[in-house]
PDB file of C-alpha atoms in Angstrom:
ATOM      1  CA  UNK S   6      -2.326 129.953   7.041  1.00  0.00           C
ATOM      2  CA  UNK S   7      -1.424 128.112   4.018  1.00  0.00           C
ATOM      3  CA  UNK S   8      -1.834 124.573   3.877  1.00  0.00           C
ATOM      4  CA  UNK S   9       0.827 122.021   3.387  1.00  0.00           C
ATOM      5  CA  UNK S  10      -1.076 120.418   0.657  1.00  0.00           C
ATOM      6  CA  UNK S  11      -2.041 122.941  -1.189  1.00  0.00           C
ATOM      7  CA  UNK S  12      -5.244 124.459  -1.344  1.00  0.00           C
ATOM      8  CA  UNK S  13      -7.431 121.946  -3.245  1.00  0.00           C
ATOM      9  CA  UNK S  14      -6.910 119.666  -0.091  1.00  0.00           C
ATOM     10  CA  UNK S  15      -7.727 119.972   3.160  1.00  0.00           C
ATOM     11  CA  UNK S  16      -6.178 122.609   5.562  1.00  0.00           C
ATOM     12  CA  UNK S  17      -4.400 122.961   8.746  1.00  0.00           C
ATOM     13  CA  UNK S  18      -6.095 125.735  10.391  1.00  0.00           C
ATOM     14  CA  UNK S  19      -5.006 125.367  13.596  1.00  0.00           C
ATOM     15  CA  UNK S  20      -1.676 128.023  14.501  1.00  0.00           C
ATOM     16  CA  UNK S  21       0.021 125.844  16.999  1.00  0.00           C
ATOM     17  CA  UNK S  22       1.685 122.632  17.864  1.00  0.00           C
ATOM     18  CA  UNK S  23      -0.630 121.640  20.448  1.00  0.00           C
ATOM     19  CA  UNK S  24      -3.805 122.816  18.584  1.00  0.00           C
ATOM     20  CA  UNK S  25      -2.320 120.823  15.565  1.00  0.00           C
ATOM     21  CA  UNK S  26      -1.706 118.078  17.898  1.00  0.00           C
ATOM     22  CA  UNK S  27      -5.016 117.718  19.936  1.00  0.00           C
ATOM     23  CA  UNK S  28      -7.076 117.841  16.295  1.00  0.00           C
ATOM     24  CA  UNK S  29      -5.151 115.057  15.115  1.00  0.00           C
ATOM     25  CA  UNK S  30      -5.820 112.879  17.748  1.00  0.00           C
ATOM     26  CA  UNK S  31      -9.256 114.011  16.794  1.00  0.00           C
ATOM     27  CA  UNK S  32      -9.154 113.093  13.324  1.00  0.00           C
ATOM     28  CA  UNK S  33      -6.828 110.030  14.292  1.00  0.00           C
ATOM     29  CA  UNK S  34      -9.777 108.610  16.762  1.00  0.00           C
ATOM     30  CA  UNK S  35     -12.117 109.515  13.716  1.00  0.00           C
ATOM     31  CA  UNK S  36      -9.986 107.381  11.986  1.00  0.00           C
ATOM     32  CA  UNK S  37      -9.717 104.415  13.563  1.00  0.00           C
ATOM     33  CA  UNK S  38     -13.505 104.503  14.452  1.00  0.00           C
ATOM     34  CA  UNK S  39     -13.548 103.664  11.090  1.00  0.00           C
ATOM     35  CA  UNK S  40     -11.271 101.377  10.400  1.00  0.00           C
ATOM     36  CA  UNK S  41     -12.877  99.562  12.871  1.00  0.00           C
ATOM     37  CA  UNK S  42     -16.338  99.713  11.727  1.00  0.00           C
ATOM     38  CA  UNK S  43     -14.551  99.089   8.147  1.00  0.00           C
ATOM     39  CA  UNK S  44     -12.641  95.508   9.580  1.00  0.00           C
ATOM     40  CA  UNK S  45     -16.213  94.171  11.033  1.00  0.00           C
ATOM     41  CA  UNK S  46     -17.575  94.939   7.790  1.00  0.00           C
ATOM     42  CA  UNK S  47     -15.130  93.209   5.468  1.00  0.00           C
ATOM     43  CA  UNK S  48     -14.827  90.152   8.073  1.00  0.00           C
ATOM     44  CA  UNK S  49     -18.517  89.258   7.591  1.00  0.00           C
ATOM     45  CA  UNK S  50     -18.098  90.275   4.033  1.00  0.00           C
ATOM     46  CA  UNK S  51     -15.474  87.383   3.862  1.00  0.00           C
ATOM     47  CA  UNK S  52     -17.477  85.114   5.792  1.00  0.00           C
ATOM     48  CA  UNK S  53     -20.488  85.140   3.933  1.00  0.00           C
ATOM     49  CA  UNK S  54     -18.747  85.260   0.522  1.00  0.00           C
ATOM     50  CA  UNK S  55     -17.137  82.055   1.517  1.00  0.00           C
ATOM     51  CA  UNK S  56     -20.511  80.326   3.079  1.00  0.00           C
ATOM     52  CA  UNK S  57     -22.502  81.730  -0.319  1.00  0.00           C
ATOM     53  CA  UNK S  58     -19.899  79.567  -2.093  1.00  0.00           C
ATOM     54  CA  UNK S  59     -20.216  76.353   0.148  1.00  0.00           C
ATOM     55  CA  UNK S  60     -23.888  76.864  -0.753  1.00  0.00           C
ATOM     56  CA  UNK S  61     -23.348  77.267  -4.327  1.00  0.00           C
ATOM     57  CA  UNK S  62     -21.042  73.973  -4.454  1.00  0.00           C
ATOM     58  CA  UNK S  63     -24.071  72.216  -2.425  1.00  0.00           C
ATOM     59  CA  UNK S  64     -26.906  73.630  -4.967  1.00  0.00           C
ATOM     60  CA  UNK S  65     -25.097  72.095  -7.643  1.00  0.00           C
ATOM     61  CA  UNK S  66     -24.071  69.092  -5.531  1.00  0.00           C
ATOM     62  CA  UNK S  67     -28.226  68.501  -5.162  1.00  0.00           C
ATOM     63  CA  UNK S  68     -28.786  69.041  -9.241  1.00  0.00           C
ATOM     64  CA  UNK S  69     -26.394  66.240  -9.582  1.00  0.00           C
ATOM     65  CA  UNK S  70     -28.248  64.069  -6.693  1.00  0.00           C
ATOM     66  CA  UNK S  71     -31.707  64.718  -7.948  1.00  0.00           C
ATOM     67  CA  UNK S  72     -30.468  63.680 -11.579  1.00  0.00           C
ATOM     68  CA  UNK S  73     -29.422  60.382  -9.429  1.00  0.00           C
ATOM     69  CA  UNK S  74     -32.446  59.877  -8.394  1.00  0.00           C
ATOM     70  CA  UNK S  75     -34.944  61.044 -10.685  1.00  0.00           C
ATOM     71  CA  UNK S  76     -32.614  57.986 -13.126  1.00  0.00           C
ATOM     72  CA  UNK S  77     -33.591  55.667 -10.488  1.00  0.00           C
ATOM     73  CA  UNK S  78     -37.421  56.459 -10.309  1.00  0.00           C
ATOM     74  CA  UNK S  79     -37.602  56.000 -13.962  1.00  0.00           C
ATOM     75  CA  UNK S  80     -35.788  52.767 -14.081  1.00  0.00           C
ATOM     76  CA  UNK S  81     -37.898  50.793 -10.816  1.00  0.00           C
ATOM     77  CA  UNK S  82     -40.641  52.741 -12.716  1.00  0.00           C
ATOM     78  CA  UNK S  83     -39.941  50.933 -16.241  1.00  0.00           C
ATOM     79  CA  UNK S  84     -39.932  47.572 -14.002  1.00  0.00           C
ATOM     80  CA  UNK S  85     -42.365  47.696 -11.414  1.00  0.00           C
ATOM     81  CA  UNK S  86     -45.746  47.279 -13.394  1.00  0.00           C
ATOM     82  CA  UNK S  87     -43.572  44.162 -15.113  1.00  0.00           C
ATOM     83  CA  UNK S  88     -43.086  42.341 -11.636  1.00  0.00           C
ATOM     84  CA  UNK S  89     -46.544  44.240 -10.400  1.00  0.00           C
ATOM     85  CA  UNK S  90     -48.365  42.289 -13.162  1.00  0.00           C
ATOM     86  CA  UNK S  91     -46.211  39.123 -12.504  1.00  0.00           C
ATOM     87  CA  UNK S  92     -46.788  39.189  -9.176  1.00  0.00           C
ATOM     88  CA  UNK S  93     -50.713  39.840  -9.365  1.00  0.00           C
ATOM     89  CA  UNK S  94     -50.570  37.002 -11.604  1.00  0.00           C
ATOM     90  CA  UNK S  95     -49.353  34.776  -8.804  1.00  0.00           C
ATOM     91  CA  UNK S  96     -51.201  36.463  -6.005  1.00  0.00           C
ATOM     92  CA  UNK S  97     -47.849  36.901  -4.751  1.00  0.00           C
ATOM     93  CA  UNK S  98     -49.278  40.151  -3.020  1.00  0.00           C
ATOM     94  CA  UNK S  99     -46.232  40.328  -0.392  1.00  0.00           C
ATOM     95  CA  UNK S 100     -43.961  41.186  -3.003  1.00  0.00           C
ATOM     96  CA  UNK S 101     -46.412  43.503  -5.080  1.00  0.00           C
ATOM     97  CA  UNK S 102     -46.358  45.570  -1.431  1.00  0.00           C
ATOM     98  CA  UNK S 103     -42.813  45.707  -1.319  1.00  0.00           C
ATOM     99  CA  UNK S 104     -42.631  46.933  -4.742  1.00  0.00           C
ATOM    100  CA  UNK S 105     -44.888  49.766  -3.930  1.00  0.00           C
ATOM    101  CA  UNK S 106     -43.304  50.572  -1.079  1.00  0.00           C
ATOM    102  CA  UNK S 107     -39.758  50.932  -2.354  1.00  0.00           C
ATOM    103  CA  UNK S 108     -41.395  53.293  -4.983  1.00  0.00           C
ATOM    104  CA  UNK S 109     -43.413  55.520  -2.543  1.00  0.00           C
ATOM    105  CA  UNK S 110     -39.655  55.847   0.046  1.00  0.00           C
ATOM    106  CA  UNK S 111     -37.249  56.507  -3.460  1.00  0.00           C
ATOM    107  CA  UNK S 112     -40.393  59.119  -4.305  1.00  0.00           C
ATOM    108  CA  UNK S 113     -40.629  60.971  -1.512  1.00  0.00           C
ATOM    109  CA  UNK S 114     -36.772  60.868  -1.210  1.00  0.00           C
ATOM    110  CA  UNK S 115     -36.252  62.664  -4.150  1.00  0.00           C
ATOM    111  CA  UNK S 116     -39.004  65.307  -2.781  1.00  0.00           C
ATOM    112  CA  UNK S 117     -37.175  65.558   0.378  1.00  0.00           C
ATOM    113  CA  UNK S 118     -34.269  66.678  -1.960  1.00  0.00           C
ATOM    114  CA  UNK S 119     -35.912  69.088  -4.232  1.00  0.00           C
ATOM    115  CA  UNK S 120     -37.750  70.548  -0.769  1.00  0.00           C
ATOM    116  CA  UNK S 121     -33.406  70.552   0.763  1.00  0.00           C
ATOM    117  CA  UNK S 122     -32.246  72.546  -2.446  1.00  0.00           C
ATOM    118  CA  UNK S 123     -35.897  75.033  -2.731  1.00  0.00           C
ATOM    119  CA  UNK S 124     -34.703  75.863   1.396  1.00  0.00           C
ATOM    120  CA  UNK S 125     -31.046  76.233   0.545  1.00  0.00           C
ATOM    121  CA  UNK S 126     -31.467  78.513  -2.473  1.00  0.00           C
ATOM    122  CA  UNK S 127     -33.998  80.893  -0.797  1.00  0.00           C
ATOM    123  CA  UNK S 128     -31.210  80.879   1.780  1.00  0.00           C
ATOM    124  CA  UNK S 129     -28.804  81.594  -1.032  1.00  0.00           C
ATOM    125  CA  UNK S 130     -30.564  84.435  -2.688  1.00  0.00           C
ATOM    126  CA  UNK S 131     -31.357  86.265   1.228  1.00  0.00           C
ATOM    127  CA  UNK S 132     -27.664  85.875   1.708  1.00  0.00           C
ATOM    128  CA  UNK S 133     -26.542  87.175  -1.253  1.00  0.00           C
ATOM    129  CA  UNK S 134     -28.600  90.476  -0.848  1.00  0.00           C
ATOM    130  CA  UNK S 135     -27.049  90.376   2.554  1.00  0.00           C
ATOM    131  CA  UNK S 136     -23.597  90.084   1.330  1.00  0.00           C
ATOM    132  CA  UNK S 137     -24.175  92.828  -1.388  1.00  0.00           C
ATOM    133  CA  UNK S 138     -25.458  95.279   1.127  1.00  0.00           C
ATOM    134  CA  UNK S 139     -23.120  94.634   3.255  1.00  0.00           C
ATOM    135  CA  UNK S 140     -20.461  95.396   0.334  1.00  0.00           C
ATOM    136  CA  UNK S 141     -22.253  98.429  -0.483  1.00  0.00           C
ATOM    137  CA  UNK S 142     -21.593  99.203   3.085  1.00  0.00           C
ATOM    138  CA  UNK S 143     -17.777  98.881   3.102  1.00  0.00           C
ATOM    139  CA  UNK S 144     -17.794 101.504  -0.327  1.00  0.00           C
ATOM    140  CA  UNK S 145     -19.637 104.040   1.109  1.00  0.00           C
ATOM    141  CA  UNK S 146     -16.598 103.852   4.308  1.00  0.00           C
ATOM    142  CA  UNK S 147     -14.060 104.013   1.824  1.00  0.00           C
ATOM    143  CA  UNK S 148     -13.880 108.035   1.138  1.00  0.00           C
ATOM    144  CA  UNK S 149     -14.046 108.533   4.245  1.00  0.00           C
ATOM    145  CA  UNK S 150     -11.376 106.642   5.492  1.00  0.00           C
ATOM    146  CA  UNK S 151      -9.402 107.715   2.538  1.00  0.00           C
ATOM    147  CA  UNK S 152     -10.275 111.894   3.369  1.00  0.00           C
ATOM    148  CA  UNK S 153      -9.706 110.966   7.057  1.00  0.00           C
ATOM    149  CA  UNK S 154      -6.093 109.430   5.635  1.00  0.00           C
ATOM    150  CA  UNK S 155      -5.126 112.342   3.792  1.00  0.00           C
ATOM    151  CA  UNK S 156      -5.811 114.407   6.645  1.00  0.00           C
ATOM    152  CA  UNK S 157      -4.179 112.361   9.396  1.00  0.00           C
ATOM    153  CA  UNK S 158      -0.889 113.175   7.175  1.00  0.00           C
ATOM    154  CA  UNK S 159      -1.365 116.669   6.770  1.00  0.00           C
ATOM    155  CA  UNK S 160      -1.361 117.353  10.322  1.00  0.00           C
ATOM    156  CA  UNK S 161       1.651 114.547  10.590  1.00  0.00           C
ATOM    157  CA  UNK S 162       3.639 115.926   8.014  1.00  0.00           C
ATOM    158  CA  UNK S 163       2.827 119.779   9.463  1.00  0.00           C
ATOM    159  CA  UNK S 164       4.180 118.638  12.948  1.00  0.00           C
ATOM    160  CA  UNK S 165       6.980 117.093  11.730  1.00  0.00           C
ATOM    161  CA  UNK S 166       7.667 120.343   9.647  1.00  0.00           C
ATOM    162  CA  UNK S 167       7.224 121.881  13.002  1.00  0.00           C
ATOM    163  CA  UNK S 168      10.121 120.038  14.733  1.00  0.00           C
ATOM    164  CA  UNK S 169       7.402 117.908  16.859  1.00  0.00           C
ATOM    165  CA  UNK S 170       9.676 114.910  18.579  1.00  0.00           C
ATOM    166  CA  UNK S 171       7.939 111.753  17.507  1.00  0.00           C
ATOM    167  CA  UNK S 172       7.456 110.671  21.203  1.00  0.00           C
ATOM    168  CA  UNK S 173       4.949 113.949  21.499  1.00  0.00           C
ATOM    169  CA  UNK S 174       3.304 112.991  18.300  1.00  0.00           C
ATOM    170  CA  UNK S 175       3.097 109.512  19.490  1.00  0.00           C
ATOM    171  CA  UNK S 176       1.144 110.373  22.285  1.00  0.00           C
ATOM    172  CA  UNK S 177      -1.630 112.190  20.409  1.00  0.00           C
ATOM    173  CA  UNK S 178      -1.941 109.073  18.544  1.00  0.00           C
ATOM    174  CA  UNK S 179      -2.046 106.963  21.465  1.00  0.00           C
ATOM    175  CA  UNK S 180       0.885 104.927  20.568  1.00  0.00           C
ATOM    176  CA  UNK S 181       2.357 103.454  23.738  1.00  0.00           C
ATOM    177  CA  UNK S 182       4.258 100.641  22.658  1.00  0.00           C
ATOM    178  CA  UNK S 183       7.403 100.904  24.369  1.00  0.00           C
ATOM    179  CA  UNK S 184       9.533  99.469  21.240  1.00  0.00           C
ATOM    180  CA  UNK S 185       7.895 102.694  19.191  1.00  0.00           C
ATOM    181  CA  UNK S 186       8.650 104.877  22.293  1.00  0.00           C
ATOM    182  CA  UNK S 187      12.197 103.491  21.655  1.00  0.00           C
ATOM    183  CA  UNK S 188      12.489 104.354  18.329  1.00  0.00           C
ATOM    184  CA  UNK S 189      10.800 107.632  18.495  1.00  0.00           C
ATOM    185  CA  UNK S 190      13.713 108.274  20.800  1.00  0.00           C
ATOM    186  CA  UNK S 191      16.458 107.375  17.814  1.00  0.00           C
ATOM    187  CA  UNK S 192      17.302 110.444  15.642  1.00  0.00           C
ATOM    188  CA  UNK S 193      16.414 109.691  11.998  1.00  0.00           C
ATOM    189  CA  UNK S 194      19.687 108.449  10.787  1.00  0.00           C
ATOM    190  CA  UNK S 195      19.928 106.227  13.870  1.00  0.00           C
ATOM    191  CA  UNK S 196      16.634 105.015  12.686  1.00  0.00           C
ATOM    192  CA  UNK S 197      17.687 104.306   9.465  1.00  0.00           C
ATOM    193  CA  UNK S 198      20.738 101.698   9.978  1.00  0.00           C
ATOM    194  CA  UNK S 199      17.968  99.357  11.943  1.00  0.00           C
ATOM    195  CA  UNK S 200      17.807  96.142   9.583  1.00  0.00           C
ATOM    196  CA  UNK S 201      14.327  96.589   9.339  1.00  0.00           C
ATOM    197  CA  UNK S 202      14.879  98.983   7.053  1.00  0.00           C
ATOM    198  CA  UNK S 203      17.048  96.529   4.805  1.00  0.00           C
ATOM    199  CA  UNK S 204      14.273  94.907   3.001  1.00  0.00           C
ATOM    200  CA  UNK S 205      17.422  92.495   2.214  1.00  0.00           C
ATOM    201  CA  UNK S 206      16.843  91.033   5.997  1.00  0.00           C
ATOM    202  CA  UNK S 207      13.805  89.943   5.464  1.00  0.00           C
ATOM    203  CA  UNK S 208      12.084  90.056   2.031  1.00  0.00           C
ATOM    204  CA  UNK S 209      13.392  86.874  -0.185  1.00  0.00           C
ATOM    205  CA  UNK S 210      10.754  87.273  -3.063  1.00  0.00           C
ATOM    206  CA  UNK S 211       9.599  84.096  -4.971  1.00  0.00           C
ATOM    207  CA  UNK S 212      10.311  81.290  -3.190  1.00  0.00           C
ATOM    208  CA  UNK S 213       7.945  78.547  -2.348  1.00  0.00           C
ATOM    209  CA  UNK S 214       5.939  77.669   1.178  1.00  0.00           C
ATOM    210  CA  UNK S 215       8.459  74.570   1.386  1.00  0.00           C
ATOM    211  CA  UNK S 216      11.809  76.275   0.772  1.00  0.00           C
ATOM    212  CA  UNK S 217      10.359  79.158   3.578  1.00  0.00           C
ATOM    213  CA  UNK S 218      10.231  76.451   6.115  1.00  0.00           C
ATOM    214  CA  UNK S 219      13.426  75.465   5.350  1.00  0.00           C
ATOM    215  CA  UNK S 220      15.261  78.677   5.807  1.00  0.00           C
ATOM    216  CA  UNK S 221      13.147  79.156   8.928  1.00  0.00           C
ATOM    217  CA  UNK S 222      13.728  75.579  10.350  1.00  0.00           C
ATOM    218  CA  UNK S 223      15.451  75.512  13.478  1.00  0.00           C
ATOM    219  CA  UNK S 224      15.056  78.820  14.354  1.00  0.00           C
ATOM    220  CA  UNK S 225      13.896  80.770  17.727  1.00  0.00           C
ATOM    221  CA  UNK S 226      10.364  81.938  17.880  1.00  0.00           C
ATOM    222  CA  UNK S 227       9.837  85.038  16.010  1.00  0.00           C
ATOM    223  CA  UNK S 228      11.546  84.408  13.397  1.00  0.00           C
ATOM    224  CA  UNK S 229      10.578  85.350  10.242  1.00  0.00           C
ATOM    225  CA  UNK S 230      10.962  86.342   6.743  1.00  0.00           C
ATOM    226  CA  UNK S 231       8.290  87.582   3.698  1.00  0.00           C
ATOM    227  CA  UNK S 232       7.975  86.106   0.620  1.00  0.00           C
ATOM    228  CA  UNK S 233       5.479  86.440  -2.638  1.00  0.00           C
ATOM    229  CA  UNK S 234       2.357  84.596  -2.177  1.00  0.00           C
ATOM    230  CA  UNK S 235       2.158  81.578  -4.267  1.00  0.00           C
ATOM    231  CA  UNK S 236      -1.803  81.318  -3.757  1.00  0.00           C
ATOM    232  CA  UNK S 237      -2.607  85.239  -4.491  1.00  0.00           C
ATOM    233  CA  UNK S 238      -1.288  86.638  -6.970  1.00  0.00           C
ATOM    234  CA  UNK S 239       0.051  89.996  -6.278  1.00  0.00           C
ATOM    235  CA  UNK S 240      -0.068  89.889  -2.352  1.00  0.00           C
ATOM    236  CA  UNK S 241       2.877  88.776  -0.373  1.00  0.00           C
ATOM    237  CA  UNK S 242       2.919  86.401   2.395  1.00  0.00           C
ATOM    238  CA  UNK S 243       4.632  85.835   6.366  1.00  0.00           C
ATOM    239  CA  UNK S 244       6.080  82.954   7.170  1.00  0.00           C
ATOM    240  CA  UNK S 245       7.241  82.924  10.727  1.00  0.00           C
ATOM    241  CA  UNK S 246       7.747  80.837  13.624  1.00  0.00           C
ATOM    242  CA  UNK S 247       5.640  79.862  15.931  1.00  0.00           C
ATOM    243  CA  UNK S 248       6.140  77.399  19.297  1.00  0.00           C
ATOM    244  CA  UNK S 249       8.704  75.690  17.107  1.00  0.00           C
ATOM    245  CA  UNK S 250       6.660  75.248  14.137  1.00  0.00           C
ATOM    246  CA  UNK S 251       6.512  77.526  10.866  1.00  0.00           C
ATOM    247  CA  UNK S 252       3.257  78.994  10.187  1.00  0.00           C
ATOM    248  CA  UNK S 253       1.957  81.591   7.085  1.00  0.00           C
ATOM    249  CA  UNK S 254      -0.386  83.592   6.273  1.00  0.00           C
ATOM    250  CA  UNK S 255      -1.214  85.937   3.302  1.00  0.00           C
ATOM    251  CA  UNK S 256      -0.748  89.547   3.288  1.00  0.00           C
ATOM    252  CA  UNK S 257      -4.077  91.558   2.045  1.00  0.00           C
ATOM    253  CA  UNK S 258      -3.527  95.005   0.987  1.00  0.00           C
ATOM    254  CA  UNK S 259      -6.778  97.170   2.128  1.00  0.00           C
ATOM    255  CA  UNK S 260      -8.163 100.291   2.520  1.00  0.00           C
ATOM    256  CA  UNK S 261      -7.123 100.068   6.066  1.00  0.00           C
ATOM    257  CA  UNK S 262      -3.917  98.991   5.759  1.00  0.00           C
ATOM    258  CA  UNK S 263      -2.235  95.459   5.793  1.00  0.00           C
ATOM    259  CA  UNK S 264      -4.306  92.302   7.064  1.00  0.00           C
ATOM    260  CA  UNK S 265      -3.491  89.023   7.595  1.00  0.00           C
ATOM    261  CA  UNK S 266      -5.169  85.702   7.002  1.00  0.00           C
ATOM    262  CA  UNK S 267      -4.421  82.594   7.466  1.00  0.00           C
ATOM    263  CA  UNK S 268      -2.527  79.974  10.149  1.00  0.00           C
ATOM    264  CA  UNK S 269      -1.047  82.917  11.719  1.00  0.00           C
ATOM    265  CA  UNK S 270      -3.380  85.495  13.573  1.00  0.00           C
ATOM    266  CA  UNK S 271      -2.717  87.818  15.981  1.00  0.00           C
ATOM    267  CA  UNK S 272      -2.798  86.933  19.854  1.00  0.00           C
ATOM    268  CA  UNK S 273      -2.549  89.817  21.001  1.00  0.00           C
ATOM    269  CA  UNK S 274      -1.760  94.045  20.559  1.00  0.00           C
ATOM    270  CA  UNK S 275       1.735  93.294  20.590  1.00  0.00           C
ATOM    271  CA  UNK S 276       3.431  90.400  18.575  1.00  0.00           C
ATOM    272  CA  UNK S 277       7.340  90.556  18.927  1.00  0.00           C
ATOM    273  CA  UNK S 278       8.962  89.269  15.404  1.00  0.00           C
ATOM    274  CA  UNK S 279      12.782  88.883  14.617  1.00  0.00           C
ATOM    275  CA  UNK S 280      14.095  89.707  11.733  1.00  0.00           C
ATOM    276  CA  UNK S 281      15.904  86.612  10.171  1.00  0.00           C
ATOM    277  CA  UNK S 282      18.862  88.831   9.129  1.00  0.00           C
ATOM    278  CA  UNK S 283      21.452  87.170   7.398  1.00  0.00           C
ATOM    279  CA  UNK S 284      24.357  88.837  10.103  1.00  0.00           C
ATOM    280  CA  UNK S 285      22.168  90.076  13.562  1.00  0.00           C
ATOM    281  CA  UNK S 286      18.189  89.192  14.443  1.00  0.00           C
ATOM    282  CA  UNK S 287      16.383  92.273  15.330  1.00  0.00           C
ATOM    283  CA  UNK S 288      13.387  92.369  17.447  1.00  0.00           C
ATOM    284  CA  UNK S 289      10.577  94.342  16.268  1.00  0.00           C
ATOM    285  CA  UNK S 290       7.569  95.291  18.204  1.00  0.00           C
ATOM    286  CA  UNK S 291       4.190  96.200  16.154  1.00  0.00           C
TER     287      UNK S 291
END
């Protein structure tokens, strides 16, 4: 059977609809096995790339301390054999004691210190290995995924080919969302005239965080539009709201997909958005 990418890709063997189907809920499972494993992975990748820059901020945070310090020792250092010698002098040995002991705490303060930033960049260097295998980790997922990908839309694009009703395919990839069930139920032009198809309903490009909550003020729960992220370059970002109040969050482009990050998260499997169309609000399960 020849394949419906050609032959230097991967190949639908299978010679009907239900063989199709059942190994692409194989590969699909494969899939998100993956993904899965992948999303751990990068969340404790992100983690510890943001605690190995709190530590770098503190390491240089102690250089500057230390400098503090080591000024100080140098200046009671300069002065104490003065007053030590004055004192001795006038048998005054009280305040020779004092002296000495003032020395001795600002001394073993500043060893305390260099003993803090020794501990905190062994800590550094163990986590950095950590975060670099960890990194090393995620690459080695990424063909994978991205063969896994490839193949998970040959067998799509085969069934479609094949007539397959969406519901059917749906259920070989577990999908049981009933807002999907009632699209897969639309024919394709139906589909279409949805306004979440309209980018126009929703996307409103480069505006800023402030003029987002504006447009969004008011509104029901839900509501929401998506904008260009002012903070990362390139990404785009959700501003929606939430129990009254408008929240955002960034929009990361992965190997998996779309992710989010930031004041919104999701609560659960199913979030239920509304379009903030400029004529009707659609509700969109996903």
């Amino acid at each position: 059977m020849r394949g419906v990418w050609g032959p230097q890709d991967q190949l639908v063997k299978e010679d009907s609809v239900e063989a199709v189907g059942e190994q692409l809920k194989v590969y699909h499972e494969q899939y998100q096995d993956k993904s899965r494993e992948y999303d751990v992975l990068y969340e404790e990748y992100t983690r510890t790339s943001q605690e190995l820059q709190m530590k770098r901020t503190a390491i240089e945070a102690f250089n500057e301390t230390i400098k503090i310090f080591q000024e100080q020792c140098e200046t009671q250092e300069r002065y104490s054999k003065e007053y030590i010698d004055k004192f001795s002098r006038e048998g005054n040995d009280k305040e020779i004691q004092r002296i000495q002991s003032n020395s001795e705490k600002l001394k073993s303060r500043v060893t305390e210190i260099h003993d803090s930033k020794r501990r905190l960049e062994q800590d550094l260097k163990e986590q950095a290995t950590e975060n670099r295998d960890i990194d090393k980790r995620m690459n080695s997922l990424k063909p994978d995924l991205m063969q896994l990908r490839k193949i998970r839309e040959q067998y799509l694009v085969w069934l479609t080919q094949k007539g397959t009703r969406q519901r059917k395919i749906n259920e070989w990839l577990g999908i049981k969302n009933e807002a999907e069930d009632l699209y897969s139920l639309m024919d394709e032009d139906e589909e279409e005239t949805l306004s979440h198809h309209d980018e126009l309903t929703w996307y409103v490009g480069n505006i800023k965080r402030g003029q987002a909550e504006e447009l969004l003020r008011g509104k029901c729960d839900g509501t929401f539009l998506i904008r260009d992220s002012q903070s990362q370059k390139g990404s785009f970002a959700c501003s929606v709201v939430v129990e009254g109040e408008v929240k955002h969050c960034v929009i990361y482009k992965t190997v998996t997909g779309l992710r989010l990050r930031g004041a919104l998260q999701p609560t659960s499997a199913r979030a239920e958005l509304q379009l903030n169309g400029r004529t009707a609000q659609t509700t969109l399960s996903f």
